Amino acid sequence: MRLYSLSVLYKGDPKALLLRAAYDVSTFSFFQRTSAQEFMTFTSQLIVQRSAEGSRASVKEQGYLCHVYVRNDSLAGVVIADSEYPSRVAFTLLEKVLDDFSKQVDSVHWPVGSPDTIHYTALDRYLSTYQNPREADPMSKVQAELDETKIILARKQNSCCAVM
């Protein structure tokens, strides 16, 4: 499970503006990193442009899953992850990021903003924290513990039956 990109955009007319983004391209070869990052930026903008306000969607693109959330105020977030990353956790992350972003960056800056003018530094922290969804998301952590408990109980039941 891996997160590659976390972006905040403004869904303008006619195109989406990238306000801020964080990338983890460490799994790509050195020579592919720039083009991978450009691909993620382009894909994020394109998906936001094609999404309606107030919508959430997951789009598969070249083996990656792109999760997009466009709020009614035109603020949008995109997570690009591998196909194993849980969708529910991705949308929880997007909701947290957009709420935090809207509290720290005034909405008058959204339609004219760019990564150079928007000062919001929390994306890198969110990207690294949510690399492991089981640690970052309480529901995933509970589910993992429940799965472990089921495995232990199944082993105990099998060993009890083997003794008889």
PDB file of C-alpha atoms in Angstrom:
ATOM      1  CA  MET A   1       0.000   0.000   0.000  1.00  0.00           C
ATOM      2  CA  ARG A   2       1.472   3.288  -1.074  1.00  0.00           C
ATOM      3  CA  LEU A   3       0.501   6.939  -1.486  1.00  0.00           C
ATOM      4  CA  TYR A   4       2.288   8.755  -4.283  1.00  0.00           C
ATOM      5  CA  SER A   5       0.617  12.146  -4.382  1.00  0.00           C
ATOM      6  CA  LEU A   6      -1.627  14.407  -2.334  1.00  0.00           C
ATOM      7  CA  SER A   7      -2.860  17.567  -4.060  1.00  0.00           C
ATOM      8  CA  VAL A   8      -5.140  20.483  -3.239  1.00  0.00           C
ATOM      9  CA  LEU A   9      -6.689  22.224  -6.242  1.00  0.00           C
ATOM     10  CA  TYR A  10      -9.293  24.847  -7.046  1.00  0.00           C
ATOM     11  CA  LYS A  11     -11.924  23.860  -9.611  1.00  0.00           C
ATOM     12  CA  GLY A  12     -12.054  27.013 -11.666  1.00  0.00           C
ATOM     13  CA  ASP A  13     -13.672  27.727 -14.971  1.00  0.00           C
ATOM     14  CA  PRO A  14     -12.414  26.466 -17.424  1.00  0.00           C
ATOM     15  CA  LYS A  15      -9.563  24.602 -15.703  1.00  0.00           C
ATOM     16  CA  ALA A  16      -8.433  23.390 -12.299  1.00  0.00           C
ATOM     17  CA  LEU A  17      -5.626  25.276 -10.563  1.00  0.00           C
ATOM     18  CA  LEU A  18      -3.044  23.420  -8.509  1.00  0.00           C
ATOM     19  CA  LEU A  19      -2.761  25.204  -5.160  1.00  0.00           C
ATOM     20  CA  ARG A  20      -0.402  22.877  -3.318  1.00  0.00           C
ATOM     21  CA  ALA A  21       0.888  19.315  -3.662  1.00  0.00           C
ATOM     22  CA  ALA A  22       3.123  16.760  -1.980  1.00  0.00           C
ATOM     23  CA  TYR A  23       4.716  13.826  -3.766  1.00  0.00           C
ATOM     24  CA  ASP A  24       6.494  10.630  -2.810  1.00  0.00           C
ATOM     25  CA  VAL A  25       8.392   9.527  -5.905  1.00  0.00           C
ATOM     26  CA  SER A  26      11.084   7.627  -3.993  1.00  0.00           C
ATOM     27  CA  THR A  27       9.979   4.292  -5.482  1.00  0.00           C
ATOM     28  CA  PHE A  28      10.604   5.545  -9.028  1.00  0.00           C
ATOM     29  CA  SER A  29      14.056   5.515 -10.587  1.00  0.00           C
ATOM     30  CA  PHE A  30      15.945   8.798 -10.428  1.00  0.00           C
ATOM     31  CA  PHE A  31      15.398   9.507 -14.114  1.00  0.00           C
ATOM     32  CA  GLN A  32      11.638   8.848 -13.933  1.00  0.00           C
ATOM     33  CA  ARG A  33      10.871  11.034 -10.918  1.00  0.00           C
ATOM     34  CA  THR A  34      10.300  14.318 -12.742  1.00  0.00           C
ATOM     35  CA  SER A  35       8.049  12.783 -15.398  1.00  0.00           C
ATOM     36  CA  ALA A  36       6.149  10.781 -12.751  1.00  0.00           C
ATOM     37  CA  GLN A  37       5.510  13.963 -10.771  1.00  0.00           C
ATOM     38  CA  GLU A  38       4.381  15.807 -13.919  1.00  0.00           C
ATOM     39  CA  PHE A  39       2.049  12.909 -14.752  1.00  0.00           C
ATOM     40  CA  MET A  40       0.513  13.073 -11.262  1.00  0.00           C
ATOM     41  CA  THR A  41       0.012  16.842 -11.488  1.00  0.00           C
ATOM     42  CA  PHE A  42      -1.567  16.622 -14.944  1.00  0.00           C
ATOM     43  CA  THR A  43      -3.807  13.700 -13.959  1.00  0.00           C
ATOM     44  CA  SER A  44      -4.945  15.474 -10.780  1.00  0.00           C
ATOM     45  CA  GLN A  45      -5.911  18.605 -12.713  1.00  0.00           C
ATOM     46  CA  LEU A  46      -7.706  16.611 -15.392  1.00  0.00           C
ATOM     47  CA  ILE A  47      -9.719  14.555 -12.901  1.00  0.00           C
ATOM     48  CA  VAL A  48     -10.793  17.660 -10.961  1.00  0.00           C
ATOM     49  CA  GLN A  49     -11.828  19.412 -14.198  1.00  0.00           C
ATOM     50  CA  ARG A  50     -14.019  16.458 -15.136  1.00  0.00           C
ATOM     51  CA  SER A  51     -15.582  16.009 -11.690  1.00  0.00           C
ATOM     52  CA  ALA A  52     -18.718  17.784 -10.547  1.00  0.00           C
ATOM     53  CA  GLU A  53     -18.756  19.964  -7.457  1.00  0.00           C
ATOM     54  CA  GLY A  54     -19.865  18.063  -4.378  1.00  0.00           C
ATOM     55  CA  SER A  55     -18.670  14.722  -5.737  1.00  0.00           C
ATOM     56  CA  ARG A  56     -16.267  11.956  -4.789  1.00  0.00           C
ATOM     57  CA  ALA A  57     -14.857   9.437  -7.220  1.00  0.00           C
ATOM     58  CA  SER A  58     -12.101   6.897  -7.712  1.00  0.00           C
ATOM     59  CA  VAL A  59     -10.530   6.624 -11.149  1.00  0.00           C
ATOM     60  CA  LYS A  60      -8.081   3.979 -12.314  1.00  0.00           C
ATOM     61  CA  GLU A  61      -5.235   5.402 -14.405  1.00  0.00           C
ATOM     62  CA  GLN A  62      -2.242   3.350 -15.601  1.00  0.00           C
ATOM     63  CA  GLY A  63      -2.307   0.978 -12.637  1.00  0.00           C
ATOM     64  CA  TYR A  64      -2.866   3.723 -10.060  1.00  0.00           C
ATOM     65  CA  LEU A  65      -6.042   4.700  -8.243  1.00  0.00           C
ATOM     66  CA  CYS A  66      -6.844   8.403  -8.199  1.00  0.00           C
ATOM     67  CA  HIS A  67      -9.285   9.405  -5.486  1.00  0.00           C
ATOM     68  CA  VAL A  68     -10.869  12.823  -5.975  1.00  0.00           C
ATOM     69  CA  TYR A  69     -13.122  14.889  -3.756  1.00  0.00           C
ATOM     70  CA  VAL A  70     -14.511  18.198  -5.045  1.00  0.00           C
ATOM     71  CA  ARG A  71     -16.347  20.231  -2.427  1.00  0.00           C
ATOM     72  CA  ASN A  72     -19.283  22.533  -3.163  1.00  0.00           C
ATOM     73  CA  ASP A  73     -17.021  25.568  -2.666  1.00  0.00           C
ATOM     74  CA  SER A  74     -14.814  24.345  -5.585  1.00  0.00           C
ATOM     75  CA  LEU A  75     -11.936  23.301  -3.334  1.00  0.00           C
ATOM     76  CA  ALA A  76     -10.724  19.871  -4.426  1.00  0.00           C
ATOM     77  CA  GLY A  77      -8.292  17.215  -3.287  1.00  0.00           C
ATOM     78  CA  VAL A  78      -6.716  14.308  -5.126  1.00  0.00           C
ATOM     79  CA  VAL A  79      -4.862  11.306  -3.726  1.00  0.00           C
ATOM     80  CA  ILE A  80      -2.926   9.078  -6.109  1.00  0.00           C
ATOM     81  CA  ALA A  81      -2.216   5.671  -4.604  1.00  0.00           C
ATOM     82  CA  ASP A  82      -1.601   2.099  -5.626  1.00  0.00           C
ATOM     83  CA  SER A  83      -4.615  -0.154  -6.106  1.00  0.00           C
ATOM     84  CA  GLU A  84      -4.221  -1.768  -2.654  1.00  0.00           C
ATOM     85  CA  TYR A  85      -4.687   1.474  -0.709  1.00  0.00           C
ATOM     86  CA  PRO A  86      -8.127   1.529   1.010  1.00  0.00           C
ATOM     87  CA  SER A  87     -10.551   3.973  -0.626  1.00  0.00           C
ATOM     88  CA  ARG A  88     -12.251   4.843   2.659  1.00  0.00           C
ATOM     89  CA  VAL A  89      -8.941   5.931   4.186  1.00  0.00           C
ATOM     90  CA  ALA A  90      -8.083   7.982   1.076  1.00  0.00           C
ATOM     91  CA  PHE A  91     -11.375   9.879   1.281  1.00  0.00           C
ATOM     92  CA  THR A  92     -10.960  10.400   5.036  1.00  0.00           C
ATOM     93  CA  LEU A  93      -7.530  11.878   4.318  1.00  0.00           C
ATOM     94  CA  LEU A  94      -8.940  14.164   1.610  1.00  0.00           C
ATOM     95  CA  GLU A  95     -11.670  15.429   3.907  1.00  0.00           C
ATOM     96  CA  LYS A  96      -9.170  16.181   6.695  1.00  0.00           C
ATOM     97  CA  VAL A  97      -6.753  17.919   4.334  1.00  0.00           C
ATOM     98  CA  LEU A  98      -9.404  20.086   2.690  1.00  0.00           C
ATOM     99  CA  ASP A  99     -10.895  21.096   6.051  1.00  0.00           C
ATOM    100  CA  ASP A 100      -7.454  21.977   7.383  1.00  0.00           C
ATOM    101  CA  PHE A 101      -6.494  23.810   4.187  1.00  0.00           C
ATOM    102  CA  SER A 102      -9.706  25.884   4.188  1.00  0.00           C
ATOM    103  CA  LYS A 103      -9.054  26.941   7.801  1.00  0.00           C
ATOM    104  CA  GLN A 104      -5.489  28.031   7.098  1.00  0.00           C
ATOM    105  CA  VAL A 105      -5.812  29.541   3.612  1.00  0.00           C
ATOM    106  CA  ASP A 106      -8.452  32.205   2.982  1.00  0.00           C
ATOM    107  CA  SER A 107     -10.876  31.368   0.161  1.00  0.00           C
ATOM    108  CA  VAL A 108     -10.140  34.638  -1.658  1.00  0.00           C
ATOM    109  CA  HIS A 109      -6.705  33.205  -2.521  1.00  0.00           C
ATOM    110  CA  TRP A 110      -8.001  29.968  -4.051  1.00  0.00           C
ATOM    111  CA  PRO A 111      -9.020  31.244  -7.540  1.00  0.00           C
ATOM    112  CA  VAL A 112      -5.684  33.036  -8.066  1.00  0.00           C
ATOM    113  CA  GLY A 113      -3.350  30.814  -6.056  1.00  0.00           C
ATOM    114  CA  SER A 114      -0.430  28.662  -7.125  1.00  0.00           C
ATOM    115  CA  PRO A 115       2.079  26.440  -5.304  1.00  0.00           C
ATOM    116  CA  ASP A 116       4.414  29.463  -5.133  1.00  0.00           C
ATOM    117  CA  THR A 117       1.871  31.788  -3.499  1.00  0.00           C
ATOM    118  CA  ILE A 118      -0.089  29.427  -1.229  1.00  0.00           C
ATOM    119  CA  HIS A 119       1.664  28.854   2.089  1.00  0.00           C
ATOM    120  CA  TYR A 120       0.392  25.560   3.436  1.00  0.00           C
ATOM    121  CA  THR A 121       2.993  23.118   4.703  1.00  0.00           C
ATOM    122  CA  ALA A 122       0.933  20.269   6.168  1.00  0.00           C
ATOM    123  CA  LEU A 123       0.643  18.166   2.981  1.00  0.00           C
ATOM    124  CA  ASP A 124       4.051  16.502   3.378  1.00  0.00           C
ATOM    125  CA  ARG A 125       3.166  15.544   6.948  1.00  0.00           C
ATOM    126  CA  TYR A 126      -0.214  14.114   5.894  1.00  0.00           C
ATOM    127  CA  LEU A 127       1.425  12.193   3.031  1.00  0.00           C
ATOM    128  CA  SER A 128       3.983  10.555   5.305  1.00  0.00           C
ATOM    129  CA  THR A 129       1.510   9.888   8.141  1.00  0.00           C
ATOM    130  CA  TYR A 130      -1.005   8.182   5.857  1.00  0.00           C
ATOM    131  CA  GLN A 131       1.565   5.953   4.108  1.00  0.00           C
ATOM    132  CA  ASN A 132       0.524   3.291   6.612  1.00  0.00           C
ATOM    133  CA  PRO A 133      -3.290   3.460   6.747  1.00  0.00           C
ATOM    134  CA  ARG A 134      -3.452   1.121   9.728  1.00  0.00           C
ATOM    135  CA  GLU A 135      -1.492   3.547  11.882  1.00  0.00           C
ATOM    136  CA  ALA A 136      -3.092   6.757  10.596  1.00  0.00           C
ATOM    137  CA  ASP A 137      -6.730   5.739  10.497  1.00  0.00           C
ATOM    138  CA  PRO A 138      -8.425   4.528  13.705  1.00  0.00           C
ATOM    139  CA  MET A 139     -10.964   2.356  11.846  1.00  0.00           C
ATOM    140  CA  SER A 140      -8.198   0.587   9.904  1.00  0.00           C
ATOM    141  CA  LYS A 141      -6.291   0.001  13.121  1.00  0.00           C
ATOM    142  CA  VAL A 142      -9.344  -1.573  14.787  1.00  0.00           C
ATOM    143  CA  GLN A 143      -9.978  -3.703  11.679  1.00  0.00           C
ATOM    144  CA  ALA A 144      -6.353  -4.925  11.661  1.00  0.00           C
ATOM    145  CA  GLU A 145      -6.549  -5.850  15.354  1.00  0.00           C
ATOM    146  CA  LEU A 146      -9.843  -7.652  14.744  1.00  0.00           C
ATOM    147  CA  ASP A 147      -8.304  -9.611  11.849  1.00  0.00           C
ATOM    148  CA  GLU A 148      -5.338 -10.600  14.035  1.00  0.00           C
ATOM    149  CA  THR A 149      -7.705 -11.748  16.788  1.00  0.00           C
ATOM    150  CA  LYS A 150      -9.645 -13.897  14.306  1.00  0.00           C
ATOM    151  CA  ILE A 151      -6.421 -15.543  13.118  1.00  0.00           C
ATOM    152  CA  ILE A 152      -5.322 -16.295  16.685  1.00  0.00           C
ATOM    153  CA  LEU A 153      -8.728 -17.716  17.577  1.00  0.00           C
ATOM    154  CA  ALA A 154      -8.754 -19.862  14.431  1.00  0.00           C
ATOM    155  CA  ARG A 155      -5.293 -21.237  15.278  1.00  0.00           C
ATOM    156  CA  LYS A 156      -6.351 -22.030  18.837  1.00  0.00           C
ATOM    157  CA  GLN A 157      -9.498 -23.731  17.597  1.00  0.00           C
ATOM    158  CA  ASN A 158      -7.498 -25.813  15.086  1.00  0.00           C
ATOM    159  CA  SER A 159      -4.927 -26.820  17.717  1.00  0.00           C
ATOM    160  CA  CYS A 160      -7.706 -27.803  20.169  1.00  0.00           C
ATOM    161  CA  CYS A 161      -9.386 -29.941  17.516  1.00  0.00           C
ATOM    162  CA  ALA A 162      -6.083 -31.589  16.590  1.00  0.00           C
ATOM    163  CA  VAL A 163      -5.503 -32.656  20.213  1.00  0.00           C
ATOM    164  CA  MET A 164      -8.874 -34.406  20.460  1.00  0.00           C
TER     165      MET A 164
END
